[in-house]
Structure formats: C-alpha cells, structure tokens
Short mmCIF file of C-alpha atoms in Angstrom, two decimals:
data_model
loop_
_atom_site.label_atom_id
_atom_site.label_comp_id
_atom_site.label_asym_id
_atom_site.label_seq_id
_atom_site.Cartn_x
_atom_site.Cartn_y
_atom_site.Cartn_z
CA UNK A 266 5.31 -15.02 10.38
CA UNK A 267 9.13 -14.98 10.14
CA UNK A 268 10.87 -12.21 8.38
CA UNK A 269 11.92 -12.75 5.04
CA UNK A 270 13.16 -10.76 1.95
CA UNK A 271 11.07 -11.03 -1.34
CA UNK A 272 13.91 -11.98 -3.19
CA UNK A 273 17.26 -11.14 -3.58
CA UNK A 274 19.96 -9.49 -1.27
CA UNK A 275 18.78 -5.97 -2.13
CA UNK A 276 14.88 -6.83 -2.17
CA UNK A 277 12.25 -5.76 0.20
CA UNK A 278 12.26 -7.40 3.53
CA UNK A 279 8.70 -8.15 5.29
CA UNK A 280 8.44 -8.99 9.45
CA UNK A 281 6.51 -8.92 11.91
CA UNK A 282 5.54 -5.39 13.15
CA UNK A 283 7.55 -4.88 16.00
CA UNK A 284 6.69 -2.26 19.74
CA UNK A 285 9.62 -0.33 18.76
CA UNK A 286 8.46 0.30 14.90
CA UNK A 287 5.92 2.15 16.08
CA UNK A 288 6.87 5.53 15.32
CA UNK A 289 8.44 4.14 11.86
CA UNK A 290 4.62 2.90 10.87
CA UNK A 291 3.35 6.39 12.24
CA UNK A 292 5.27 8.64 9.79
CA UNK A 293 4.18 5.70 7.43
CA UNK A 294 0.56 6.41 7.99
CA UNK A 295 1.10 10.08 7.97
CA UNK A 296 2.82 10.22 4.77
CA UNK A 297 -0.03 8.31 3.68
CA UNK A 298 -2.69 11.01 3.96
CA UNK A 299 -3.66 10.88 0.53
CA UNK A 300 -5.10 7.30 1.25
CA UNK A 301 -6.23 8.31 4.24
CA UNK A 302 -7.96 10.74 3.55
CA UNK A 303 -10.39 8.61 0.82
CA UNK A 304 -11.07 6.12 2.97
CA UNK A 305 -12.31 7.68 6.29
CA UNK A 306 -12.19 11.52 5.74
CA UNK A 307 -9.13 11.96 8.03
CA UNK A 308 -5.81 12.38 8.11
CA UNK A 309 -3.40 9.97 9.95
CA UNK A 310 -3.72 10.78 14.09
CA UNK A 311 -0.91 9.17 16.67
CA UNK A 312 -3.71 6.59 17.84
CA UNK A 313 -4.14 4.94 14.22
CA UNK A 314 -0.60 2.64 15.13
CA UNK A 315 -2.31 1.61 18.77
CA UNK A 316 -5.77 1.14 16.86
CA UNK A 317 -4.14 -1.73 14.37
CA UNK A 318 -3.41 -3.92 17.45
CA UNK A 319 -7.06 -4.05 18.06
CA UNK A 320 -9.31 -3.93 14.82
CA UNK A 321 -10.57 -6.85 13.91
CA UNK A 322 -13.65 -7.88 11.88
CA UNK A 323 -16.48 -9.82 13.63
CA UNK A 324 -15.54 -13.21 14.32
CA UNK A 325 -12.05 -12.98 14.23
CA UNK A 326 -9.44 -13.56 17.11
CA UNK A 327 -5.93 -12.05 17.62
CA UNK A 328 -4.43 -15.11 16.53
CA UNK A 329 -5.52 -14.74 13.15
CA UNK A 330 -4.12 -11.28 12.94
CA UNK A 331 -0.63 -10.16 10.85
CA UNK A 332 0.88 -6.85 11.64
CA UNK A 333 3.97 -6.82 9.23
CA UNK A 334 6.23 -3.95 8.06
CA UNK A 335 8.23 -3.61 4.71
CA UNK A 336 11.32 -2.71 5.31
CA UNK A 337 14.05 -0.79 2.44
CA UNK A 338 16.98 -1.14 4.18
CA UNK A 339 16.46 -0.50 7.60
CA UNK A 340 13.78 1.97 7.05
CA UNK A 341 10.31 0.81 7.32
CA UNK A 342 8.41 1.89 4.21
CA UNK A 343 5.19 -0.09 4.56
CA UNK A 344 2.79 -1.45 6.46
CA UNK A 345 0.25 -4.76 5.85
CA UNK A 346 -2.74 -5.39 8.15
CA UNK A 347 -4.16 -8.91 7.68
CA UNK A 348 -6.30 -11.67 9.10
CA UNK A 349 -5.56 -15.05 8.34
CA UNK A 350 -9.24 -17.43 8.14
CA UNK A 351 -11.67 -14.63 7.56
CA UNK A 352 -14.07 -13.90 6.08
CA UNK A 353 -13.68 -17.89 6.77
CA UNK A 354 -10.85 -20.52 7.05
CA UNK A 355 -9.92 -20.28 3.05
CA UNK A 356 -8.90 -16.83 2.80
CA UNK A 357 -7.40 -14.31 4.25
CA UNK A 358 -8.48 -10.26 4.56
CA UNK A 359 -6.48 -7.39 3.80
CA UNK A 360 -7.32 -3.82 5.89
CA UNK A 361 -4.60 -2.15 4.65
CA UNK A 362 -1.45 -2.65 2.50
CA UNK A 363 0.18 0.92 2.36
CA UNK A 364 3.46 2.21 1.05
CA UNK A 365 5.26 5.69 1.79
CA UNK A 366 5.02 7.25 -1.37
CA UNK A 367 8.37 7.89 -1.59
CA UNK A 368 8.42 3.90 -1.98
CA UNK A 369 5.72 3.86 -4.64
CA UNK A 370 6.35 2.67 -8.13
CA UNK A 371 9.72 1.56 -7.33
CA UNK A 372 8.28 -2.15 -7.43
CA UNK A 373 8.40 -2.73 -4.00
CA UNK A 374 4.73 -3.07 -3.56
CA UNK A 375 4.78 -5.46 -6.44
CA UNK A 376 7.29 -7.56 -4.80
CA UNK A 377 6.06 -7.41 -1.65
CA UNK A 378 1.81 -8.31 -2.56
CA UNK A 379 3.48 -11.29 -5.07
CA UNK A 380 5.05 -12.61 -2.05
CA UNK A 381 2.28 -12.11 0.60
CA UNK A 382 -0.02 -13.87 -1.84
CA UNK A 383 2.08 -16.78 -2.21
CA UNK A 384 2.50 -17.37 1.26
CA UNK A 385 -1.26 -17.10 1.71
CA UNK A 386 -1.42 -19.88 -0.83
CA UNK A 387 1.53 -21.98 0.75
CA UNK A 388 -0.88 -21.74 3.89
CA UNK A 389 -3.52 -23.08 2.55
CA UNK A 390 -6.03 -20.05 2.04
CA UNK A 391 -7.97 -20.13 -1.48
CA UNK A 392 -8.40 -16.25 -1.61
CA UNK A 393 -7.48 -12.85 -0.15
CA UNK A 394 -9.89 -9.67 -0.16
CA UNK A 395 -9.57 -6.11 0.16
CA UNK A 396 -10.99 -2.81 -0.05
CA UNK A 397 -10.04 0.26 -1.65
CA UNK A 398 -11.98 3.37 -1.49
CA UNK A 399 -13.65 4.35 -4.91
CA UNK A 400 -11.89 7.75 -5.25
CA UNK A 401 -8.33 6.31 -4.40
CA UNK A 402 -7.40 5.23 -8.51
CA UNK A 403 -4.07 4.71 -7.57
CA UNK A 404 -4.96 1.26 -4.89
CA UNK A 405 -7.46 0.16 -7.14
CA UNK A 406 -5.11 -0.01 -10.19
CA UNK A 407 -2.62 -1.73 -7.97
CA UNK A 408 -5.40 -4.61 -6.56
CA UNK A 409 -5.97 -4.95 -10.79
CA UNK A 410 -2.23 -4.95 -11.25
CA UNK A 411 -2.00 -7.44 -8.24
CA UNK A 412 -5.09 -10.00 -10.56
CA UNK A 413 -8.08 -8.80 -7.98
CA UNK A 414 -11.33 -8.71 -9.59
CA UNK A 415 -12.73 -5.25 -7.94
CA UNK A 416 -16.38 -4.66 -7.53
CA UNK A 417 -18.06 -1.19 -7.60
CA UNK A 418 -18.69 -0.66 -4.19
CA UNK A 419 -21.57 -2.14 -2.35
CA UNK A 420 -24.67 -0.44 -0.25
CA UNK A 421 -24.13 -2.34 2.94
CA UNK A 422 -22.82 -0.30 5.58
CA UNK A 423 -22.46 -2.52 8.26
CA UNK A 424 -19.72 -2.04 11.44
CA UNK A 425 -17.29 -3.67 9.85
CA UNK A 426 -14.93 -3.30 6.11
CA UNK A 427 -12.36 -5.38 5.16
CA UNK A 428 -10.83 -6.94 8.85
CA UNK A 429 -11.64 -4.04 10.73
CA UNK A 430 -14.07 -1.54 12.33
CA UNK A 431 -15.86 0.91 9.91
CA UNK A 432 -15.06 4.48 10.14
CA UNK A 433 -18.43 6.99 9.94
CA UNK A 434 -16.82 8.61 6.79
CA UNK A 435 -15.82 5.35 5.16
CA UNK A 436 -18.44 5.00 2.15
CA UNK A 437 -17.79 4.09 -1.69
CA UNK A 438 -15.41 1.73 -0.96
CA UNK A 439 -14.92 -0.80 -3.48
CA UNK A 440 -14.38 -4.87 -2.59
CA UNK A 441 -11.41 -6.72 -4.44
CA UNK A 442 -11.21 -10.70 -4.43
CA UNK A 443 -7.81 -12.55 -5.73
CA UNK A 444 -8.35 -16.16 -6.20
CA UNK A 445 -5.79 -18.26 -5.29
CA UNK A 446 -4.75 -21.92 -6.40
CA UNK A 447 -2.11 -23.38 -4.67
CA UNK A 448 0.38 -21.78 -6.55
CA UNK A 449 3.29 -19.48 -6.14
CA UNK A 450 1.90 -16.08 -7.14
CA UNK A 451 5.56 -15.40 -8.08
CA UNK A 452 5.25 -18.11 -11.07
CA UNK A 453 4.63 -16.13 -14.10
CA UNK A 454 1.33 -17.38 -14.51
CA UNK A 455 -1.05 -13.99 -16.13
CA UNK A 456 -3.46 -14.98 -13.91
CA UNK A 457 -1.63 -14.60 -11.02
CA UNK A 458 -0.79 -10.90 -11.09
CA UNK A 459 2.87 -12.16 -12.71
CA UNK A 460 3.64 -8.90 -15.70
#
C-alpha cells in the first residue's frame, strides 16, 4: 500500500509501517495501555512491535498482511494491523487499529477508518471484521461510529482472534462486521459510517 493522506494538505497521512518506525509504534502501544490492558491483561512490552511482523490468523500468508502507521505531521500517532483475504478472499481482518490518545477525538481515527474502508472496497473485499474487548466502551463505540454491527462476544476460544494469535487473558471480546458495497465509505451514505 502506498502512502497517502486522507484528505487534504493538513489531514492524516497513512503508510506502510516502516524498520525505523519502530520505536514511534512502541511509545504508540505503550501509550495505549488502557486498550491493552482489556484485551490481554498486559501492558505494552518492547516485543509487541517485533510480534506484529509475525501474527497472523490460520491460513493466512505474509502477503496478505498490512502494517501501516498514521502519521500527524511527522509523528506517528497510530498504528493499523490488517490482513487482506481473510477470514476469506472478500474481506479483510482488522487486529488492531489504535490511536495515541493524545490523537483521540480529534477526528483522525474517523478519517483514517473512512479511508481504510474505502480502499478495502476499491480492492474488491465485501467486508472488514474486528474485535474489541467487551470492557473497552470507548473501541466499541468507535466500530458503531465506523457502521460495524458488533456482536456480544462469543464462547469459542480458539488460538486465534481477529488476524492474530490469542493471548491466554484475551476473553469477552466482542466481534464487529462492516459490510461493504463497492462504494467509497467517504460518500455520505448513513450506512457507511458517513455522520
């Protein structure tokens, strides 16, 4: 995926997650310990940036995977973990779509998930998932923001959530689905997650 901003000179700008934005997405995930901590118990350790590289769901290949950052600026603010064609070739799976908080409700979240979902359409996938831990209101108002349906969360506890490994403290997490059409999610449409 190329780099591109959401729109605008002063929006968001979304790339590729780079070797040297490493320690940028570390302090990202460290800031982020409020997330963190609902979904697997723990707070953010130095491993968790290697660890993206290599979590996939079953069936999935590198290929398939998206490590992008958000960028304000120069300063990386976010991070996105996706797979491309899982659960199957139509959609696409989100592990993680996280914010510093000192980016939150500035609308660069907004901008940024519009855009991602878009793409995903202009690629041809029908639907993106996610998961959200149950305790973590603040994600699962965004995936309703964003037009997911989320589902209470589900008794299976197999090895994997979302596209990537379960951790041993990861339960209650709920399962969001956004259904796609072919069109721009940035259209206006109210059932596209346009305001």
């Amino acid at each position: 995926m190329k780099q591109f901003p959401t729109s605008g000179a002063a929006a968001p700008m979304v790339r590729p997650m780079r070797p040297e934005d490493e320690p940028d997405v570390a302090r990202v995930l460290a800031a982020c310990d409020d997330y963190l901590l609902a979904a697997t118990g723990f707070p953010a350790l130095p491993a968790d940036v290697q660890s993206l590289y290599y979590s996939l769901p079953d069936g999935a290949d590198f290929e398939q995977k998206h490590l992008l950052v958000v960028c304000d600026g120069a300063t990386v603010v976010g991070v996105v973990d996706a797979v491309a064609g899982h659960p199957d070739r139509l959609g696409c799976s989100v592990g993680l779509f996280l914010l510093d908080p000192k980016a939150r409700r500035t609308g660069i979240g907004t901008r940024v998930a519009r855009h991602l979902l878009g793409e995903a359409a202009t690629r041809g996938m029908r639907y993106v998932t996610a998961t959200c831990p149950q305790s973590w209101a603040p994600g699962r108002a965004f995936l309703v923001k964003m037009g997911f349906e989320v589902s209470a969360p589900a008794q299976d506890a197999g090895p994997t959530v979302g596209n990537r490994l379960r951790f041993p403290a990861e339960e209650g997490l709920c399962t969001a689905v956004r259904n796609l059409d072919g069109a721009s999610a940035d259209d206006g449409h109210p059932d596209r997650g346009a305001p």
